[in-house]
mmCIF file of C-alpha atoms and ligand atoms in Angstrom:
data_model
loop_
_atom_site.group_PDB
_atom_site.id
_atom_site.type_symbol
_atom_site.label_atom_id
_atom_site.label_comp_id
_atom_site.label_asym_id
_atom_site.label_seq_id
_atom_site.Cartn_x
_atom_site.Cartn_y
_atom_site.Cartn_z
ATOM 1 C CA UNK A 1 0.211 -0.113 0.236
ATOM 2 C CA UNK A 2 1.373 3.345 -0.802
ATOM 3 C CA UNK A 3 2.441 5.424 2.256
ATOM 4 C CA UNK A 4 3.322 8.577 3.545
ATOM 5 C CA UNK A 5 6.500 9.766 4.265
ATOM 6 C CA UNK A 6 8.025 13.217 6.091
ATOM 7 C CA UNK A 7 10.353 14.741 3.555
ATOM 8 C CA UNK A 8 12.386 17.770 2.609
ATOM 9 C CA UNK A 9 10.767 19.528 -0.581
ATOM 10 C CA UNK A 10 12.611 21.904 -2.719
ATOM 11 C CA UNK A 11 10.289 24.003 -4.748
ATOM 12 C CA UNK A 12 12.892 24.750 -7.446
ATOM 13 C CA UNK A 13 12.349 28.864 -6.395
ATOM 14 C CA UNK A 14 13.622 29.352 -3.351
ATOM 15 C CA UNK A 15 16.867 28.167 -1.171
ATOM 16 C CA UNK A 16 14.485 27.216 1.750
ATOM 17 C CA UNK A 17 12.998 23.280 2.133
ATOM 18 C CA UNK A 18 9.771 22.407 3.206
ATOM 19 C CA UNK A 19 9.478 19.584 5.522
ATOM 20 C CA UNK A 20 6.105 17.724 4.855
ATOM 21 C CA UNK A 21 4.550 14.412 4.438
ATOM 22 C CA UNK A 22 4.457 13.376 0.820
ATOM 23 C CA UNK A 23 3.396 10.284 -0.769
ATOM 24 C CA UNK A 24 5.406 7.313 -1.651
ATOM 25 C CA UNK A 25 4.485 4.533 -3.869
ATOM 26 C CA UNK A 26 5.121 0.902 -3.845
ATOM 27 C CA UNK A 27 8.565 -0.719 -5.321
ATOM 28 C CA UNK A 28 8.066 -1.857 -8.694
ATOM 29 C CA UNK A 29 9.644 -4.308 -10.373
ATOM 30 C CA UNK A 30 13.660 -4.151 -9.819
ATOM 31 C CA UNK A 31 12.800 -1.488 -7.094
ATOM 32 C CA UNK A 32 13.481 -1.319 -3.420
ATOM 33 C CA UNK A 33 11.713 0.595 -0.597
ATOM 34 C CA UNK A 34 14.352 1.956 1.861
ATOM 35 C CA UNK A 35 13.538 3.212 5.486
ATOM 36 C CA UNK A 36 15.834 5.537 5.939
ATOM 37 C CA UNK A 37 17.723 6.073 9.068
ATOM 38 C CA UNK A 38 20.163 8.947 8.293
ATOM 39 C CA UNK A 39 20.835 11.555 5.793
ATOM 40 C CA UNK A 40 23.791 13.703 5.355
ATOM 41 C CA UNK A 41 23.739 17.409 4.239
ATOM 42 C CA UNK A 42 26.077 17.365 1.425
ATOM 43 C CA UNK A 43 27.357 20.705 -0.650
ATOM 44 C CA UNK A 44 25.803 19.191 -4.051
ATOM 45 C CA UNK A 45 22.582 19.612 -2.223
ATOM 46 C CA UNK A 46 23.533 23.509 -1.655
ATOM 47 C CA UNK A 47 24.198 23.668 -5.273
ATOM 48 C CA UNK A 48 20.994 22.990 -6.135
ATOM 49 C CA UNK A 49 19.130 25.091 -3.526
ATOM 50 C CA UNK A 50 21.394 28.155 -4.438
ATOM 51 C CA UNK A 51 20.516 27.491 -8.248
ATOM 52 C CA UNK A 52 23.464 26.443 -9.509
ATOM 53 C CA UNK A 53 22.293 23.345 -10.816
ATOM 54 C CA UNK A 54 18.795 23.064 -12.519
ATOM 55 C CA UNK A 55 16.523 19.683 -11.526
ATOM 56 C CA UNK A 56 13.073 18.462 -12.368
ATOM 57 C CA UNK A 57 11.231 20.065 -9.657
ATOM 58 C CA UNK A 58 9.854 19.883 -7.108
ATOM 59 C CA UNK A 59 12.555 17.671 -5.896
ATOM 60 C CA UNK A 60 12.645 15.560 -2.300
ATOM 61 C CA UNK A 61 16.422 16.733 -1.593
ATOM 62 C CA UNK A 62 19.374 14.649 -0.165
ATOM 63 C CA UNK A 63 21.413 11.943 -1.738
ATOM 64 C CA UNK A 64 23.602 10.744 0.789
ATOM 65 C CA UNK A 65 21.410 8.307 2.849
ATOM 66 C CA UNK A 66 21.292 4.869 4.570
ATOM 67 C CA UNK A 67 18.677 2.666 6.172
ATOM 68 C CA UNK A 68 17.192 -0.712 6.047
ATOM 69 C CA UNK A 69 15.235 -2.473 3.175
ATOM 70 C CA UNK A 70 11.575 -2.626 4.120
ATOM 71 C CA UNK A 71 10.354 -4.285 0.686
ATOM 72 C CA UNK A 72 11.490 -5.243 -2.633
ATOM 73 C CA UNK A 73 9.377 -5.423 -6.220
ATOM 74 C CA UNK A 74 9.632 -8.419 -8.380
ATOM 75 C CA UNK A 75 12.943 -9.522 -9.440
ATOM 76 C CA UNK A 76 15.114 -7.956 -6.976
ATOM 77 C CA UNK A 77 17.789 -10.142 -5.844
ATOM 78 C CA UNK A 78 20.302 -8.007 -4.551
ATOM 79 C CA UNK A 79 18.964 -7.122 -1.257
ATOM 80 C CA UNK A 80 16.155 -8.401 0.935
ATOM 81 C CA UNK A 81 14.008 -6.885 3.947
ATOM 82 C CA UNK A 82 15.873 -6.303 6.821
ATOM 83 C CA UNK A 83 19.026 -5.514 4.983
ATOM 84 C CA UNK A 84 21.064 -2.440 5.860
ATOM 85 C CA UNK A 85 21.790 -0.294 2.920
ATOM 86 C CA UNK A 86 23.714 2.436 1.314
ATOM 87 C CA UNK A 87 22.209 4.497 -1.442
ATOM 88 C CA UNK A 88 24.234 5.480 -4.251
ATOM 89 C CA UNK A 89 23.433 8.701 -6.205
ATOM 90 C CA UNK A 90 24.679 7.215 -9.197
ATOM 91 C CA UNK A 91 22.586 3.911 -10.054
ATOM 92 C CA UNK A 92 24.546 1.884 -12.681
ATOM 93 C CA UNK A 93 22.308 0.241 -15.468
ATOM 94 C CA UNK A 94 24.857 -2.667 -15.591
ATOM 95 C CA UNK A 95 24.662 -3.050 -19.356
ATOM 96 C CA UNK A 96 26.335 0.026 -20.858
ATOM 97 C CA UNK A 97 30.224 -0.007 -22.020
ATOM 98 C CA UNK A 98 31.220 2.284 -18.824
ATOM 99 C CA UNK A 99 29.519 -0.221 -16.685
ATOM 100 C CA UNK A 100 31.247 -3.231 -18.239
ATOM 101 C CA UNK A 101 34.547 -1.128 -18.085
ATOM 102 C CA UNK A 102 34.113 -0.736 -14.314
ATOM 103 C CA UNK A 103 33.367 2.920 -14.691
ATOM 104 C CA UNK A 104 29.880 2.773 -12.760
ATOM 105 C CA UNK A 105 30.278 6.613 -12.374
ATOM 106 C CA UNK A 106 30.009 7.275 -16.039
ATOM 107 C CA UNK A 107 27.174 4.741 -16.536
ATOM 108 C CA UNK A 108 25.213 6.083 -20.024
ATOM 109 C CA UNK A 109 22.525 4.049 -19.248
ATOM 110 C CA UNK A 110 20.983 5.380 -15.647
ATOM 111 C CA UNK A 111 18.267 8.386 -15.541
ATOM 112 C CA UNK A 112 19.679 9.464 -11.977
ATOM 113 C CA UNK A 113 20.559 12.694 -13.109
ATOM 114 C CA UNK A 114 16.854 13.010 -14.489
ATOM 115 C CA UNK A 115 15.646 12.319 -10.686
ATOM 116 C CA UNK A 116 14.071 9.086 -12.493
ATOM 117 C CA UNK A 117 13.907 5.135 -11.787
ATOM 118 C CA UNK A 118 15.211 3.218 -14.611
ATOM 119 C CA UNK A 119 11.307 2.628 -15.727
ATOM 120 C CA UNK A 120 11.209 6.595 -16.247
ATOM 121 C CA UNK A 121 8.886 7.174 -13.297
ATOM 122 C CA UNK A 122 8.985 8.700 -10.131
ATOM 123 C CA UNK A 123 7.975 6.847 -6.903
ATOM 124 C CA UNK A 124 6.698 10.416 -4.898
ATOM 125 C CA UNK A 125 3.880 12.638 -5.317
ATOM 126 C CA UNK A 126 2.503 15.592 -2.950
ATOM 127 C CA UNK A 127 -0.648 15.189 -1.143
ATOM 128 C CA UNK A 128 -2.481 16.293 -4.058
ATOM 129 C CA UNK A 129 -0.919 13.705 -6.390
ATOM 130 C CA UNK A 130 1.661 16.364 -8.134
ATOM 131 C CA UNK A 131 4.594 14.324 -9.083
ATOM 132 C CA UNK A 132 7.466 15.017 -7.101
ATOM 133 C CA UNK A 133 11.449 14.075 -8.136
ATOM 134 C CA UNK A 134 13.737 12.101 -5.899
ATOM 135 C CA UNK A 135 16.976 14.060 -6.105
ATOM 136 C CA UNK A 136 19.455 11.700 -7.956
ATOM 137 C CA UNK A 137 16.892 9.304 -7.979
ATOM 138 C CA UNK A 138 17.374 8.549 -4.206
ATOM 139 C CA UNK A 139 15.736 11.341 -2.497
ATOM 140 C CA UNK A 140 17.211 10.635 1.188
ATOM 141 C CA UNK A 141 15.810 13.591 3.056
ATOM 142 C CA UNK A 142 12.838 11.779 3.905
ATOM 143 C CA UNK A 143 11.725 8.597 5.729
ATOM 144 C CA UNK A 144 11.176 6.541 2.719
ATOM 145 C CA UNK A 145 12.663 6.304 -0.480
ATOM 146 C CA UNK A 146 11.928 3.726 -3.602
ATOM 147 C CA UNK A 147 15.433 3.386 -5.389
ATOM 148 C CA UNK A 148 16.662 1.164 -8.233
ATOM 149 C CA UNK A 149 18.021 -2.204 -7.244
ATOM 150 C CA UNK A 150 21.505 -1.023 -8.187
ATOM 151 C CA UNK A 151 21.245 1.901 -6.359
ATOM 152 C CA UNK A 152 20.603 -0.071 -2.836
ATOM 153 C CA UNK A 153 24.225 -1.330 -1.589
ATOM 154 C CA UNK A 154 24.349 -4.193 1.326
ATOM 155 C CA UNK A 155 26.604 -3.015 4.059
ATOM 156 C CA UNK A 156 27.198 -4.718 7.542
ATOM 157 C CA UNK A 157 24.385 -4.185 9.782
ATOM 158 C CA UNK A 158 27.025 -2.762 12.685
ATOM 159 C CA UNK A 159 27.966 -0.007 10.526
ATOM 160 C CA UNK A 160 26.336 2.954 12.567
ATOM 161 C CA UNK A 161 23.790 4.768 10.100
ATOM 162 C CA UNK A 162 25.177 8.360 10.426
ATOM 163 C CA UNK A 163 28.642 6.792 9.313
ATOM 164 C CA UNK A 164 26.981 4.561 6.538
ATOM 165 C CA UNK A 165 24.964 7.452 5.182
ATOM 166 C CA UNK A 166 28.414 9.586 4.515
ATOM 167 C CA UNK A 167 29.572 6.521 2.593
ATOM 168 C CA UNK A 168 26.998 7.254 0.026
ATOM 169 C CA UNK A 169 28.560 10.427 -0.810
ATOM 170 C CA UNK A 170 31.100 12.535 0.665
ATOM 171 C CA UNK A 171 33.361 9.806 2.064
ATOM 172 C CA UNK A 172 33.362 7.482 -1.240
ATOM 173 C CA UNK A 173 34.009 11.031 -3.125
ATOM 174 C CA UNK A 174 37.006 11.936 -1.209
ATOM 175 C CA UNK A 175 38.498 8.895 -0.357
ATOM 176 C CA UNK A 176 37.882 7.407 -3.858
ATOM 177 C CA UNK A 177 39.315 10.622 -5.297
ATOM 178 C CA UNK A 178 42.663 9.695 -3.735
ATOM 179 C CA UNK A 179 42.692 5.752 -4.174
ATOM 180 C CA UNK A 180 40.918 5.420 -7.474
ATOM 181 C CA UNK A 181 41.317 8.569 -9.638
ATOM 182 C CA UNK A 182 44.649 9.620 -8.025
ATOM 183 C CA UNK A 183 46.034 6.365 -7.080
ATOM 184 C CA UNK A 184 48.378 8.703 -4.834
ATOM 185 C CA UNK A 185 51.169 6.190 -3.357
ATOM 186 C CA UNK A 186 52.684 6.222 -0.035
ATOM 187 C CA UNK A 187 55.162 9.238 0.773
ATOM 188 C CA UNK A 188 53.694 11.396 -2.254
ATOM 189 C CA UNK A 189 53.291 14.899 -0.832
ATOM 190 C CA UNK A 190 49.570 16.458 -1.044
ATOM 191 C CA UNK A 191 47.744 19.730 -0.773
ATOM 192 C CA UNK A 192 43.816 19.707 -0.284
ATOM 193 C CA UNK A 193 42.057 23.069 -0.968
ATOM 194 C CA UNK A 194 38.691 22.998 1.054
ATOM 195 C CA UNK A 195 38.106 21.051 3.938
ATOM 196 C CA UNK A 196 34.438 20.420 4.457
ATOM 197 C CA UNK A 197 32.943 17.221 4.711
ATOM 198 C CA UNK A 198 34.699 15.939 1.300
ATOM 199 C CA UNK A 199 37.807 17.610 1.535
ATOM 200 C CA UNK A 200 38.244 15.813 4.982
ATOM 201 C CA UNK A 201 37.434 12.699 3.396
ATOM 202 C CA UNK A 202 40.095 13.195 1.006
ATOM 203 C CA UNK A 203 42.598 14.144 3.927
ATOM 204 C CA UNK A 204 41.501 10.949 5.435
ATOM 205 C CA UNK A 205 41.954 8.930 2.125
ATOM 206 C CA UNK A 206 45.697 10.471 2.002
ATOM 207 C CA UNK A 207 46.436 9.710 5.514
ATOM 208 C CA UNK A 208 45.231 5.791 4.518
ATOM 209 C CA UNK A 209 47.860 5.546 1.823
ATOM 210 C CA UNK A 210 50.594 7.444 3.827
ATOM 211 C CA UNK A 211 50.900 10.415 1.713
ATOM 212 C CA UNK A 212 53.390 12.841 3.306
ATOM 213 C CA UNK A 213 53.332 15.851 3.948
ATOM 214 C CA UNK A 214 49.466 16.532 3.654
ATOM 215 C CA UNK A 215 48.947 20.342 3.308
ATOM 216 C CA UNK A 216 45.165 21.410 4.462
ATOM 217 C CA UNK A 217 43.954 24.490 2.967
ATOM 218 C CA UNK A 218 40.731 26.468 4.600
ATOM 219 C CA UNK A 219 39.525 29.866 5.487
ATOM 220 C CA UNK A 220 38.592 28.496 8.457
ATOM 221 C CA UNK A 221 40.529 27.899 11.456
ATOM 222 C CA UNK A 222 38.142 25.531 12.833
ATOM 223 C CA UNK A 223 38.059 23.264 9.541
ATOM 224 C CA UNK A 224 41.816 23.274 9.434
ATOM 225 C CA UNK A 225 42.143 21.959 13.228
ATOM 226 C CA UNK A 226 39.638 19.387 12.141
ATOM 227 C CA UNK A 227 41.860 18.348 8.916
ATOM 228 C CA UNK A 228 44.670 18.114 11.408
ATOM 229 C CA UNK A 229 42.780 15.559 13.658
ATOM 230 C CA UNK A 230 42.488 13.283 10.383
ATOM 231 C CA UNK A 231 46.040 13.364 9.313
ATOM 232 C CA UNK A 232 46.853 16.774 7.830
ATOM 233 C CA UNK A 233 50.702 17.362 8.541
ATOM 234 C CA UNK A 234 50.642 21.088 7.670
ATOM 235 C CA UNK A 235 47.824 23.659 7.819
ATOM 236 C CA UNK A 236 47.514 26.639 5.694
ATOM 237 C CA UNK A 237 44.719 29.690 5.893
ATOM 238 C CA UNK A 238 43.322 30.162 2.595
ATOM 239 C CA UNK A 239 43.792 34.017 2.584
ATOM 240 C CA UNK A 240 47.290 34.117 2.582
ATOM 241 C CA UNK A 241 49.824 33.134 -0.172
ATOM 242 C CA UNK A 242 48.852 29.572 -0.552
ATOM 243 C CA UNK A 243 51.067 28.781 -2.962
ATOM 244 C CA UNK A 244 53.903 30.058 -1.578
ATOM 245 C CA UNK A 245 52.947 28.046 1.564
ATOM 246 C CA UNK A 246 52.891 25.097 -0.564
ATOM 247 C CA UNK A 247 56.520 25.283 -1.969
ATOM 248 C CA UNK A 248 57.632 26.109 1.308
ATOM 249 C CA UNK A 249 56.701 22.870 2.998
ATOM 250 C CA UNK A 250 57.233 20.740 -0.123
ATOM 251 C CA UNK A 251 60.119 22.212 -1.693
ATOM 252 C CA UNK A 252 58.953 22.691 -5.170
ATOM 253 C CA UNK A 253 55.280 22.262 -5.059
ATOM 254 C CA UNK A 254 52.915 19.319 -4.118
ATOM 255 C CA UNK A 255 52.829 15.815 -5.824
ATOM 256 C CA UNK A 256 49.037 15.859 -5.492
ATOM 257 C CA UNK A 257 46.724 19.014 -5.071
ATOM 258 C CA UNK A 258 42.726 18.264 -4.763
ATOM 259 C CA UNK A 259 40.116 21.110 -5.281
ATOM 260 C CA UNK A 260 37.455 20.427 -3.195
ATOM 261 C CA UNK A 261 35.189 23.449 -3.147
ATOM 262 C CA UNK A 262 33.718 23.869 -6.815
ATOM 263 C CA UNK A 263 35.226 27.078 -7.014
ATOM 264 C CA UNK A 264 36.693 28.771 -10.101
ATOM 265 C CA UNK A 265 39.412 30.530 -8.471
ATOM 266 C CA UNK A 266 40.357 27.823 -6.484
ATOM 267 C CA UNK A 267 40.487 25.491 -9.539
ATOM 268 C CA UNK A 268 42.412 27.970 -11.522
ATOM 269 C CA UNK A 269 44.932 27.934 -8.409
ATOM 270 C CA UNK A 270 45.546 24.448 -8.671
ATOM 271 C CA UNK A 271 48.700 24.136 -11.184
ATOM 272 C CA UNK A 272 50.544 26.742 -8.998
ATOM 273 C CA UNK A 273 50.269 24.407 -6.054
ATOM 274 C CA UNK A 274 51.972 21.451 -7.862
ATOM 275 C CA UNK A 275 55.614 20.180 -8.598
ATOM 276 C CA UNK A 276 56.421 19.894 -12.211
ATOM 277 C CA UNK A 277 55.205 16.411 -13.219
ATOM 278 C CA UNK A 278 52.530 16.562 -10.541
ATOM 279 C CA UNK A 279 48.691 16.014 -10.554
ATOM 280 C CA UNK A 280 46.041 18.490 -9.665
ATOM 281 C CA UNK A 281 42.217 16.548 -9.175
ATOM 282 C CA UNK A 282 39.170 18.467 -9.284
ATOM 283 C CA UNK A 283 36.792 17.308 -6.789
ATOM 284 C CA UNK A 284 34.744 20.153 -6.551
ATOM 285 C CA UNK A 285 31.900 20.553 -8.411
ATOM 286 C CA UNK A 286 31.248 24.392 -9.735
ATOM 287 C CA UNK A 287 27.921 25.700 -11.211
ATOM 288 C CA UNK A 288 26.530 24.740 -14.340
ATOM 289 C CA UNK A 289 28.651 26.470 -17.325
ATOM 290 C CA UNK A 290 31.589 27.537 -15.149
ATOM 291 C CA UNK A 291 34.836 27.866 -17.049
ATOM 292 C CA UNK A 292 38.430 28.178 -15.832
ATOM 293 C CA UNK A 293 41.497 30.026 -17.104
ATOM 294 C CA UNK A 294 44.726 27.939 -17.114
ATOM 295 C CA UNK A 295 48.033 29.280 -17.904
ATOM 296 C CA UNK A 296 48.454 26.299 -20.566
ATOM 297 C CA UNK A 297 52.362 27.062 -21.792
ATOM 298 C CA UNK A 298 53.464 26.400 -17.853
ATOM 299 C CA UNK A 299 51.057 23.263 -17.722
ATOM 300 C CA UNK A 300 52.566 21.777 -20.935
ATOM 301 C CA UNK A 301 55.929 22.447 -20.351
ATOM 302 C CA UNK A 302 56.075 21.394 -16.417
ATOM 303 C CA UNK A 303 54.531 18.401 -17.476
ATOM 304 C CA UNK A 304 51.459 18.988 -15.010
ATOM 305 C CA UNK A 305 48.418 16.978 -15.290
ATOM 306 C CA UNK A 306 44.947 17.905 -14.463
ATOM 307 C CA UNK A 307 42.015 15.213 -14.003
ATOM 308 C CA UNK A 308 38.282 15.425 -13.298
ATOM 309 C CA UNK A 309 37.049 13.285 -10.256
ATOM 310 C CA UNK A 310 33.387 12.008 -10.314
ATOM 311 C CA UNK A 311 31.953 10.242 -7.219
ATOM 312 C CA UNK A 312 35.339 9.224 -6.509
ATOM 313 C CA UNK A 313 35.916 7.234 -9.447
ATOM 314 C CA UNK A 314 33.729 4.307 -7.273
ATOM 315 C CA UNK A 315 31.954 1.168 -7.943
ATOM 316 C CA UNK A 316 29.153 1.412 -5.351
ATOM 317 C CA UNK A 317 28.900 -2.127 -4.779
ATOM 318 C CA UNK A 318 32.504 -2.542 -4.546
ATOM 319 C CA UNK A 319 33.611 0.840 -2.726
ATOM 320 C CA UNK A 320 30.944 0.943 -0.418
ATOM 321 C CA UNK A 321 31.529 -2.096 1.335
ATOM 322 C CA UNK A 322 35.279 -1.894 1.522
ATOM 323 C CA UNK A 323 34.842 1.675 2.978
ATOM 324 C CA UNK A 324 32.736 0.069 5.870
ATOM 325 C CA UNK A 325 35.157 -2.450 6.483
ATOM 326 C CA UNK A 326 38.103 0.045 6.761
ATOM 327 C CA UNK A 327 35.715 2.396 9.013
ATOM 328 C CA UNK A 328 35.075 -0.939 11.324
ATOM 329 C CA UNK A 329 38.459 -1.720 11.376
ATOM 330 C CA UNK A 330 39.273 1.151 12.708
ATOM 331 C CA UNK A 331 41.496 2.562 9.554
ATOM 332 C CA UNK A 332 39.090 5.368 8.696
ATOM 333 C CA UNK A 333 37.797 7.763 11.771
ATOM 334 C CA UNK A 334 34.871 8.386 9.639
ATOM 335 C CA UNK A 335 32.522 8.931 12.922
ATOM 336 C CA UNK A 336 34.592 11.888 13.511
ATOM 337 C CA UNK A 337 32.955 13.473 10.437
ATOM 338 C CA UNK A 338 29.636 13.576 11.890
ATOM 339 C CA UNK A 339 29.675 17.094 13.771
ATOM 340 C CA UNK A 340 25.798 17.400 14.140
ATOM 341 C CA UNK A 341 22.967 14.941 13.996
ATOM 342 C CA UNK A 342 19.662 16.757 13.715
ATOM 343 C CA UNK A 343 15.971 16.273 13.126
ATOM 344 C CA UNK A 344 14.575 16.949 9.481
ATOM 345 C CA UNK A 345 13.141 20.166 10.616
ATOM 346 C CA UNK A 346 16.346 21.821 11.379
ATOM 347 C CA UNK A 347 17.736 21.216 7.711
ATOM 348 C CA UNK A 348 17.347 24.751 6.701
ATOM 349 C CA UNK A 349 19.770 25.945 9.469
ATOM 350 C CA UNK A 350 22.127 22.814 8.470
ATOM 351 C CA UNK A 351 22.526 24.573 4.907
ATOM 352 C CA UNK A 352 22.807 28.220 6.523
ATOM 353 C CA UNK A 353 25.664 26.793 8.832
ATOM 354 C CA UNK A 354 26.961 25.100 5.420
ATOM 355 C CA UNK A 355 26.983 28.732 3.835
ATOM 356 C CA UNK A 356 28.632 30.247 6.464
ATOM 357 C CA UNK A 357 31.583 27.609 6.277
ATOM 358 C CA UNK A 358 30.219 26.293 9.606
ATOM 359 C CA UNK A 359 30.041 22.509 10.799
ATOM 360 C CA UNK A 360 32.249 19.380 9.687
ATOM 361 C CA UNK A 361 28.943 17.521 8.558
ATOM 362 C CA UNK A 362 25.443 17.693 9.698
ATOM 363 C CA UNK A 363 23.510 14.343 9.487
ATOM 364 C CA UNK A 364 19.822 14.282 9.470
ATOM 365 C CA UNK A 365 18.778 11.211 11.792
ATOM 366 C CA UNK A 366 15.607 9.848 10.601
ATOM 367 C CA UNK A 367 14.346 7.417 13.901
HETATM 368 N N1 APR B 401 39.259 28.527 0.027
HETATM 369 C C1 APR B 401 39.597 27.502 0.880
HETATM 370 N N2 APR B 401 38.459 26.682 1.551
HETATM 371 C C2 APR B 401 37.513 27.591 1.034
HETATM 372 C C3 APR B 401 37.290 28.778 0.404
HETATM 373 C C4 APR B 401 38.489 29.128 -0.481
HETATM 374 N N3 APR B 401 38.041 30.385 -0.991
HETATM 375 N N4 APR B 401 36.210 28.894 0.385
HETATM 376 C C5 APR B 401 35.286 28.152 1.227
HETATM 377 N N5 APR B 401 36.168 27.302 1.428
HETATM 378 C C6 APR B 401 35.830 25.883 2.499
HETATM 379 C C7 APR B 401 34.792 26.321 3.458
HETATM 380 O O1 APR B 401 35.431 26.502 4.526
HETATM 381 C C8 APR B 401 34.660 24.745 3.792
HETATM 382 O O2 APR B 401 35.283 24.184 4.845
HETATM 383 O O3 APR B 401 35.660 25.213 1.594
HETATM 384 C C9 APR B 401 34.909 23.807 2.348
HETATM 385 C C10 APR B 401 33.493 23.361 1.688
HETATM 386 O O4 APR B 401 32.944 22.409 2.305
HETATM 387 P P1 APR B 401 31.688 22.024 2.158
HETATM 388 O O5 APR B 401 30.729 23.471 2.258
HETATM 389 O O6 APR B 401 30.964 21.067 3.559
HETATM 390 O O7 APR B 401 31.045 21.063 1.042
HETATM 391 P P2 APR B 401 31.357 19.854 0.859
HETATM 392 O O8 APR B 401 30.302 18.968 1.087
HETATM 393 O O9 APR B 401 32.640 19.119 1.488
HETATM 394 O O10 APR B 401 31.658 19.534 -0.812
HETATM 395 C C11 APR B 401 32.443 20.211 -1.366
HETATM 396 O O11 APR B 401 32.587 18.733 -3.446
HETATM 397 O O12 APR B 401 31.591 17.133 -4.145
HETATM 398 C C12 APR B 401 31.886 18.502 -4.139
HETATM 399 O O13 APR B 401 29.630 19.128 -4.373
HETATM 400 C C13 APR B 401 30.265 18.757 -3.795
HETATM 401 O O14 APR B 401 31.153 21.048 -5.065
HETATM 402 C C14 APR B 401 31.114 20.373 -3.292
HETATM 403 C C15 APR B 401 32.449 20.084 -3.104
HETATM 404 ZN ZN1 ZN B 402 27.159 14.605 -2.047
#
């Protein structure tokens, strides 16, 4: 029977979310009904609220979430009721060339970006029957979600839900940028520009692989102090000459530099942070249509590389359980990312805090 669910809805016009009851359909063939228990408040949601990215609307927001499978539709084999799952905001079709090549994040058969399930439907509606769209086909700021089977990845039941929710986006995006995209070797030097939930995950990934030194850059002293707890060896305030500071620490520049904000000026700064032959990694996502100016001659002559990183180059069904194990064995202190546990009704304040550069990560608890 269709059920109601308290959810945070964005109408596409203001930057405020309205928390109200919405209708959630039964899971159809190949679909999974999840009772969400936690949803992170991520920078990518803010891009949408602030009008930087356009989406079908009204939208149930949230794309990093975890919960328990409540029911499955016909043909579902990967998960069963009672399984604990982390949701992936990019459901791979498992049939296209990118999926076959292990690049699930580049799947060409998914309709996640259109906020639609594989059959083109949306499982959500307002009380009057108006269609609502789940953000990136998950819509985790809600008590219930109906998702594609490949978007629900089983994880160990001992994983706390708040930590699990962050594996759904920020942790996978940040740690994966280090391990899957840049493939940073032990002993390499690295700089991380922007230490929010995703940037701190990059710092954790660098500590995991044994990068050294690890230079954290942020405008906020509080974020820098947190980065140090996660393994940054040097801290640099962004309102100083960052390139000079990174050269002072590394000698000729970093082997790897990560931009984890999504701002054009900091993206343009990346090559200056690198040693000749170094690699800059674009993790932060700028507004649609943003164009950066790079000194091309300098980039070519010094043999530097710039690479894009989407969802940490992850295959969710492989990477989510791996990251869960690394947390459970004490190798990744993911619980320290959760700085604020809040109710759904406090979601607007959480985005305001993010806009002010405050809070490591707010997680909405959906008990
Ligand atoms: N220089 C350095 N740091 C900055 C600057 C700047 N000019 N401007 C902002 N910051 C810092 C903020 O202080 C904050 O710590 O960048 C961090 C951004 O963190 P969040 O807002 O928490 O964003 P997060 O969720 O980490 O996402 C960052 O990654 O995946 C993408 O879409 C996501 O584009 C977003 C980015
Ligand atoms: Zn995200």
